[in-house]
Amino acid sequence: MKHHVKRNVMIWLLATLLLMPSLFALTSKESAMSIDLAGKQHILIQRMVNDLQLISKGIDTKNSRADLLLSAKEFETILHGLQKGDKSLHLQATKLPAIKKELQKGERLWKEIKPSMRKPPENPKLLTEMISRLKMLQVTMDKVVKKYEKSIQREKQALALSSLVKSFMKQKKSENHVVNLAGKQRMLTQKMTKLALLVTLGIDKEANKKRLQQAAALYAKTLEGFAKGDSALGLEAAKSPEVVAYLKEVNAAWKPFSQNIQKIIGSGGKDTKALGYVVRHNEALLKKSHHLVQLFKKSGGKKSFMEKARLNIVDIAGRQRMLTQKMTKEKLLILAKVSPKQNDKKLHETIGQFDSALKMLVAGDASHRIPKPSNAKMIAQLRRVSGLWEKLKPIYLQKKTGKKALSAIVQGNPVLLKEMNKAVHISEVVADY
């Protein structure tokens, strides 16, 4: 596993680093794209292996078969493009004999495997053999990337590459981390509103007052960290003029919201005017916090397919945290008889959004640049989240919520948030998603 992770990190790094022609003297954009797409083949093969395993176990067979065929089609298109060129993919046919040889080997293996894609074998032995051949193909495609790497002028560039790799890893980790924390701000707007309602309703009042104070302090600290930098949070001061300007706008919305949160804490939930302000304005602050996430995603220059995919995963997984808090807030507003019809409609929409995004993270979604996960930790964590959600969802959907159901939500929601946060962290830091 460690060997594969290291190899995947190198594939990913090279795919991006080689987009800098001034340093590596690439002859064209197509040369860089060849490496990027050759690296992508590794992921496509892993998706095919995962789909075959799911099909063999009878798990989500319809979607798995559809995903298998899509991955196979994309793999074949890239394979042919690397050999013969493809204008739509910005690929030139390779002229390097060593790479040609490996691609021809890959073509032969693919021709043996392809006929079974439409109807995978039911015999376990034949299926195992098919997966084994796919892994052989994966090794071959990894060699293609290595051959491209060796075609670069290495002597004078070795030290520069080493330095750039370290710089690149730091930059990419930083970008994912910033998007993670910006996404967490979305969640905190809804968590604060949820906790304000719990304090007002007298549910575990003292503990929830403390949690509300902590959530407000974290939102303020992170917002300031984006503007000025914060080593404890791992943040550098934002440099993008667009982000810097928008942070002032977010801060302007946060100031009165924060003041009313403090009034709720100080009054022990008796200041209904302050609660009214929070209920009316929390989604405006959420909207601004969400827009800040999108600005951070756009900053930092041009990004490769894999970089965009990773940021989208961190964003969407991070958004799930917010939805766990938003649905609880809406359930509490219904129980408090605050615009019950409107909040019931919102609750169903929020549940639907959480449902569809969770399925997207589990199965992948090409339209949102979300690859199907192949990392064992991520797969296991998403299963844990799915298991918790399966138990909580029916309770959220209950028309009449008694004390027992309310207790299940109040106790289960923080656990769901915690497990979803673990998934976000994994998506931020793992090399091989």
PDB file of C-alpha atoms in Angstrom, residues 105-257:
ATOM      1  CA  LYS A 105       1.957  -3.464 -24.094  1.00  0.00           C
ATOM      2  CA  GLY A 106      -0.906  -1.641 -22.391  1.00  0.00           C
ATOM      3  CA  GLU A 107      -2.975  -1.836 -25.593  1.00  0.00           C
ATOM      4  CA  ARG A 108      -2.496  -5.627 -25.776  1.00  0.00           C
ATOM      5  CA  LEU A 109      -3.547  -6.065 -22.144  1.00  0.00           C
ATOM      6  CA  TRP A 110      -6.562  -3.804 -22.667  1.00  0.00           C
ATOM      7  CA  LYS A 111      -7.717  -5.795 -25.702  1.00  0.00           C
ATOM      8  CA  GLU A 112      -7.723  -8.928 -23.542  1.00  0.00           C
ATOM      9  CA  ILE A 113      -9.676  -7.239 -20.745  1.00  0.00           C
ATOM     10  CA  LYS A 114     -12.138  -5.064 -22.695  1.00  0.00           C
ATOM     11  CA  PRO A 115     -14.562  -7.798 -23.923  1.00  0.00           C
ATOM     12  CA  SER A 116     -15.403  -8.687 -20.307  1.00  0.00           C
ATOM     13  CA  MET A 117     -16.247  -5.111 -19.330  1.00  0.00           C
ATOM     14  CA  ARG A 118     -19.808  -5.158 -20.640  1.00  0.00           C
ATOM     15  CA  LYS A 119     -20.555  -8.471 -18.922  1.00  0.00           C
ATOM     16  CA  PRO A 120     -18.054  -9.212 -16.134  1.00  0.00           C
ATOM     17  CA  PRO A 121     -17.526 -12.945 -15.393  1.00  0.00           C
ATOM     18  CA  GLU A 122     -19.598 -14.416 -12.558  1.00  0.00           C
ATOM     19  CA  ASN A 123     -17.050 -17.138 -11.894  1.00  0.00           C
ATOM     20  CA  PRO A 124     -14.923 -15.913  -8.923  1.00  0.00           C
ATOM     21  CA  LYS A 125     -11.743 -17.397 -10.396  1.00  0.00           C
ATOM     22  CA  LEU A 126     -12.258 -15.622 -13.751  1.00  0.00           C
ATOM     23  CA  LEU A 127     -13.144 -12.373 -11.982  1.00  0.00           C
ATOM     24  CA  THR A 128      -9.970 -12.573  -9.885  1.00  0.00           C
ATOM     25  CA  GLU A 129      -7.962 -13.141 -13.061  1.00  0.00           C
ATOM     26  CA  MET A 130      -9.607 -10.118 -14.706  1.00  0.00           C
ATOM     27  CA  ILE A 131      -8.776  -7.899 -11.707  1.00  0.00           C
ATOM     28  CA  SER A 132      -5.213  -9.247 -11.745  1.00  0.00           C
ATOM     29  CA  ARG A 133      -4.865  -8.244 -15.419  1.00  0.00           C
ATOM     30  CA  LEU A 134      -6.219  -4.777 -14.638  1.00  0.00           C
ATOM     31  CA  LYS A 135      -3.560  -4.375 -11.965  1.00  0.00           C
ATOM     32  CA  MET A 136      -0.904  -5.479 -14.470  1.00  0.00           C
ATOM     33  CA  LEU A 137      -2.259  -2.798 -16.793  1.00  0.00           C
ATOM     34  CA  GLN A 138      -2.051  -0.287 -13.934  1.00  0.00           C
ATOM     35  CA  VAL A 139       1.633  -1.113 -13.444  1.00  0.00           C
ATOM     36  CA  THR A 140       2.229  -0.651 -17.178  1.00  0.00           C
ATOM     37  CA  MET A 141       0.546   2.774 -17.200  1.00  0.00           C
ATOM     38  CA  ASP A 142       2.597   3.818 -14.166  1.00  0.00           C
ATOM     39  CA  LYS A 143       5.703   2.885 -16.160  1.00  0.00           C
ATOM     40  CA  VAL A 144       4.497   5.162 -18.961  1.00  0.00           C
ATOM     41  CA  VAL A 145       4.480   8.093 -16.526  1.00  0.00           C
ATOM     42  CA  LYS A 146       7.967   7.144 -15.367  1.00  0.00           C
ATOM     43  CA  LYS A 147       9.178   7.060 -18.990  1.00  0.00           C
ATOM     44  CA  TYR A 148       7.793  10.539 -19.565  1.00  0.00           C
ATOM     45  CA  GLU A 149       9.612  11.645 -16.435  1.00  0.00           C
ATOM     46  CA  LYS A 150      12.901  10.237 -17.703  1.00  0.00           C
ATOM     47  CA  SER A 151      12.503  12.111 -20.975  1.00  0.00           C
ATOM     48  CA  ILE A 152      12.988  15.394 -19.112  1.00  0.00           C
ATOM     49  CA  GLN A 153      16.470  16.864 -18.882  1.00  0.00           C
ATOM     50  CA  ARG A 154      17.431  15.564 -15.476  1.00  0.00           C
ATOM     51  CA  GLU A 155      20.988  16.576 -14.658  1.00  0.00           C
ATOM     52  CA  LYS A 156      20.579  20.335 -14.222  1.00  0.00           C
ATOM     53  CA  GLN A 157      16.996  20.086 -13.060  1.00  0.00           C
ATOM     54  CA  ALA A 158      17.305  17.483 -10.270  1.00  0.00           C
ATOM     55  CA  LEU A 159      17.862  20.003  -7.473  1.00  0.00           C
ATOM     56  CA  ALA A 160      15.253  22.368  -8.878  1.00  0.00           C
ATOM     57  CA  LEU A 161      12.726  19.511  -9.080  1.00  0.00           C
ATOM     58  CA  SER A 162      13.411  18.481  -5.484  1.00  0.00           C
ATOM     59  CA  SER A 163      12.906  22.028  -4.267  1.00  0.00           C
ATOM     60  CA  LEU A 164       9.779  22.474  -6.356  1.00  0.00           C
ATOM     61  CA  VAL A 165       8.267  19.195  -5.153  1.00  0.00           C
ATOM     62  CA  LYS A 166       8.598  20.346  -1.538  1.00  0.00           C
ATOM     63  CA  SER A 167       7.193  23.759  -2.398  1.00  0.00           C
ATOM     64  CA  PHE A 168       4.394  22.208  -4.449  1.00  0.00           C
ATOM     65  CA  MET A 169       3.400  19.757  -1.700  1.00  0.00           C
ATOM     66  CA  LYS A 170       3.290  22.593   0.816  1.00  0.00           C
ATOM     67  CA  GLN A 171       1.212  24.761  -1.533  1.00  0.00           C
ATOM     68  CA  LYS A 172      -1.320  22.025  -2.358  1.00  0.00           C
ATOM     69  CA  LYS A 173      -1.660  20.998   1.281  1.00  0.00           C
ATOM     70  CA  SER A 174      -2.174  24.653   2.179  1.00  0.00           C
ATOM     71  CA  GLU A 175      -4.877  25.116  -0.492  1.00  0.00           C
ATOM     72  CA  ASN A 176      -6.798  22.046   0.698  1.00  0.00           C
ATOM     73  CA  HIS A 177      -6.440  23.190   4.314  1.00  0.00           C
ATOM     74  CA  VAL A 178      -7.731  26.697   3.592  1.00  0.00           C
ATOM     75  CA  VAL A 179     -10.763  25.322   1.720  1.00  0.00           C
ATOM     76  CA  ASN A 180     -11.375  22.932   4.630  1.00  0.00           C
ATOM     77  CA  LEU A 181     -11.334  25.757   7.203  1.00  0.00           C
ATOM     78  CA  ALA A 182     -13.414  28.060   5.004  1.00  0.00           C
ATOM     79  CA  GLY A 183     -15.918  25.219   4.636  1.00  0.00           C
ATOM     80  CA  LYS A 184     -15.912  24.781   8.405  1.00  0.00           C
ATOM     81  CA  GLN A 185     -17.021  28.416   8.740  1.00  0.00           C
ATOM     82  CA  ARG A 186     -20.207  27.505   6.829  1.00  0.00           C
ATOM     83  CA  MET A 187     -20.867  24.768   9.351  1.00  0.00           C
ATOM     84  CA  LEU A 188     -20.249  27.098  12.303  1.00  0.00           C
ATOM     85  CA  THR A 189     -22.943  29.562  11.137  1.00  0.00           C
ATOM     86  CA  GLN A 190     -25.485  26.753  11.394  1.00  0.00           C
ATOM     87  CA  LYS A 191     -24.014  25.199  14.531  1.00  0.00           C
ATOM     88  CA  MET A 192     -24.208  28.545  16.358  1.00  0.00           C
ATOM     89  CA  THR A 193     -27.857  28.953  15.348  1.00  0.00           C
ATOM     90  CA  LYS A 194     -28.630  25.377  16.424  1.00  0.00           C
ATOM     91  CA  LEU A 195     -26.935  25.906  19.801  1.00  0.00           C
ATOM     92  CA  ALA A 196     -28.687  29.266  20.290  1.00  0.00           C
ATOM     93  CA  LEU A 197     -32.013  27.467  19.823  1.00  0.00           C
ATOM     94  CA  LEU A 198     -31.030  24.683  22.245  1.00  0.00           C
ATOM     95  CA  VAL A 199     -30.064  27.280  24.877  1.00  0.00           C
ATOM     96  CA  THR A 200     -33.365  29.136  24.373  1.00  0.00           C
ATOM     97  CA  LEU A 201     -35.347  25.878  24.576  1.00  0.00           C
ATOM     98  CA  GLY A 202     -33.561  25.051  27.841  1.00  0.00           C
ATOM     99  CA  ILE A 203     -31.991  21.846  26.502  1.00  0.00           C
ATOM    100  CA  ASP A 204     -28.721  21.150  28.372  1.00  0.00           C
ATOM    101  CA  LYS A 205     -28.476  24.919  28.727  1.00  0.00           C
ATOM    102  CA  GLU A 206     -25.116  25.405  30.476  1.00  0.00           C
ATOM    103  CA  ALA A 207     -23.230  22.919  28.282  1.00  0.00           C
ATOM    104  CA  ASN A 208     -24.736  24.401  25.122  1.00  0.00           C
ATOM    105  CA  LYS A 209     -23.910  27.965  26.239  1.00  0.00           C
ATOM    106  CA  LYS A 210     -20.282  26.861  26.545  1.00  0.00           C
ATOM    107  CA  ARG A 211     -20.386  25.158  23.122  1.00  0.00           C
ATOM    108  CA  LEU A 212     -21.953  28.272  21.595  1.00  0.00           C
ATOM    109  CA  GLN A 213     -19.176  30.461  23.016  1.00  0.00           C
ATOM    110  CA  GLN A 214     -16.537  28.069  21.619  1.00  0.00           C
ATOM    111  CA  ALA A 215     -18.163  27.998  18.169  1.00  0.00           C
ATOM    112  CA  ALA A 216     -18.368  31.809  18.033  1.00  0.00           C
ATOM    113  CA  ALA A 217     -14.738  32.145  19.165  1.00  0.00           C
ATOM    114  CA  LEU A 218     -13.567  29.680  16.502  1.00  0.00           C
ATOM    115  CA  TYR A 219     -15.487  31.480  13.747  1.00  0.00           C
ATOM    116  CA  ALA A 220     -13.954  34.821  14.793  1.00  0.00           C
ATOM    117  CA  LYS A 221     -10.430  33.375  15.118  1.00  0.00           C
ATOM    118  CA  THR A 222     -10.591  31.683  11.705  1.00  0.00           C
ATOM    119  CA  LEU A 223     -11.993  34.787  10.008  1.00  0.00           C
ATOM    120  CA  GLU A 224      -9.162  36.869  11.456  1.00  0.00           C
ATOM    121  CA  GLY A 225      -6.688  34.129  10.484  1.00  0.00           C
ATOM    122  CA  PHE A 226      -7.748  34.376   6.847  1.00  0.00           C
ATOM    123  CA  ALA A 227      -7.042  38.125   6.912  1.00  0.00           C
ATOM    124  CA  LYS A 228      -3.882  38.280   9.039  1.00  0.00           C
ATOM    125  CA  GLY A 229      -2.585  34.719   9.166  1.00  0.00           C
ATOM    126  CA  ASP A 230      -2.633  32.354  12.159  1.00  0.00           C
ATOM    127  CA  SER A 231       0.147  29.831  12.755  1.00  0.00           C
ATOM    128  CA  ALA A 232      -1.972  27.851  15.243  1.00  0.00           C
ATOM    129  CA  LEU A 233      -4.601  27.319  12.545  1.00  0.00           C
ATOM    130  CA  GLY A 234      -1.975  26.764   9.842  1.00  0.00           C
ATOM    131  CA  LEU A 235      -3.097  29.852   7.929  1.00  0.00           C
ATOM    132  CA  GLU A 236      -1.178  32.463   5.981  1.00  0.00           C
ATOM    133  CA  ALA A 237      -2.734  35.875   5.346  1.00  0.00           C
ATOM    134  CA  ALA A 238      -4.842  35.855   2.178  1.00  0.00           C
ATOM    135  CA  LYS A 239      -3.057  37.420  -0.803  1.00  0.00           C
ATOM    136  CA  SER A 240      -5.770  37.446  -3.458  1.00  0.00           C
ATOM    137  CA  PRO A 241      -7.187  41.009  -3.747  1.00  0.00           C
ATOM    138  CA  GLU A 242     -10.647  39.540  -4.367  1.00  0.00           C
ATOM    139  CA  VAL A 243     -10.460  37.399  -1.212  1.00  0.00           C
ATOM    140  CA  VAL A 244      -9.048  40.258   0.893  1.00  0.00           C
ATOM    141  CA  ALA A 245     -11.884  42.572  -0.198  1.00  0.00           C
ATOM    142  CA  TYR A 246     -14.551  39.943   0.426  1.00  0.00           C
ATOM    143  CA  LEU A 247     -13.230  39.142   3.912  1.00  0.00           C
ATOM    144  CA  LYS A 248     -14.178  42.701   4.901  1.00  0.00           C
ATOM    145  CA  GLU A 249     -17.705  42.041   3.655  1.00  0.00           C
ATOM    146  CA  VAL A 250     -17.944  38.802   5.656  1.00  0.00           C
ATOM    147  CA  ASN A 251     -16.597  40.581   8.734  1.00  0.00           C
ATOM    148  CA  ALA A 252     -19.251  43.293   8.389  1.00  0.00           C
ATOM    149  CA  ALA A 253     -21.978  40.617   8.457  1.00  0.00           C
ATOM    150  CA  TRP A 254     -20.284  38.717  11.281  1.00  0.00           C
ATOM    151  CA  LYS A 255     -19.984  41.668  13.699  1.00  0.00           C
ATOM    152  CA  PRO A 256     -23.727  42.169  14.478  1.00  0.00           C
ATOM    153  CA  PHE A 257     -24.328  38.406  14.313  1.00  0.00           C
TER     154      PHE A 257
END
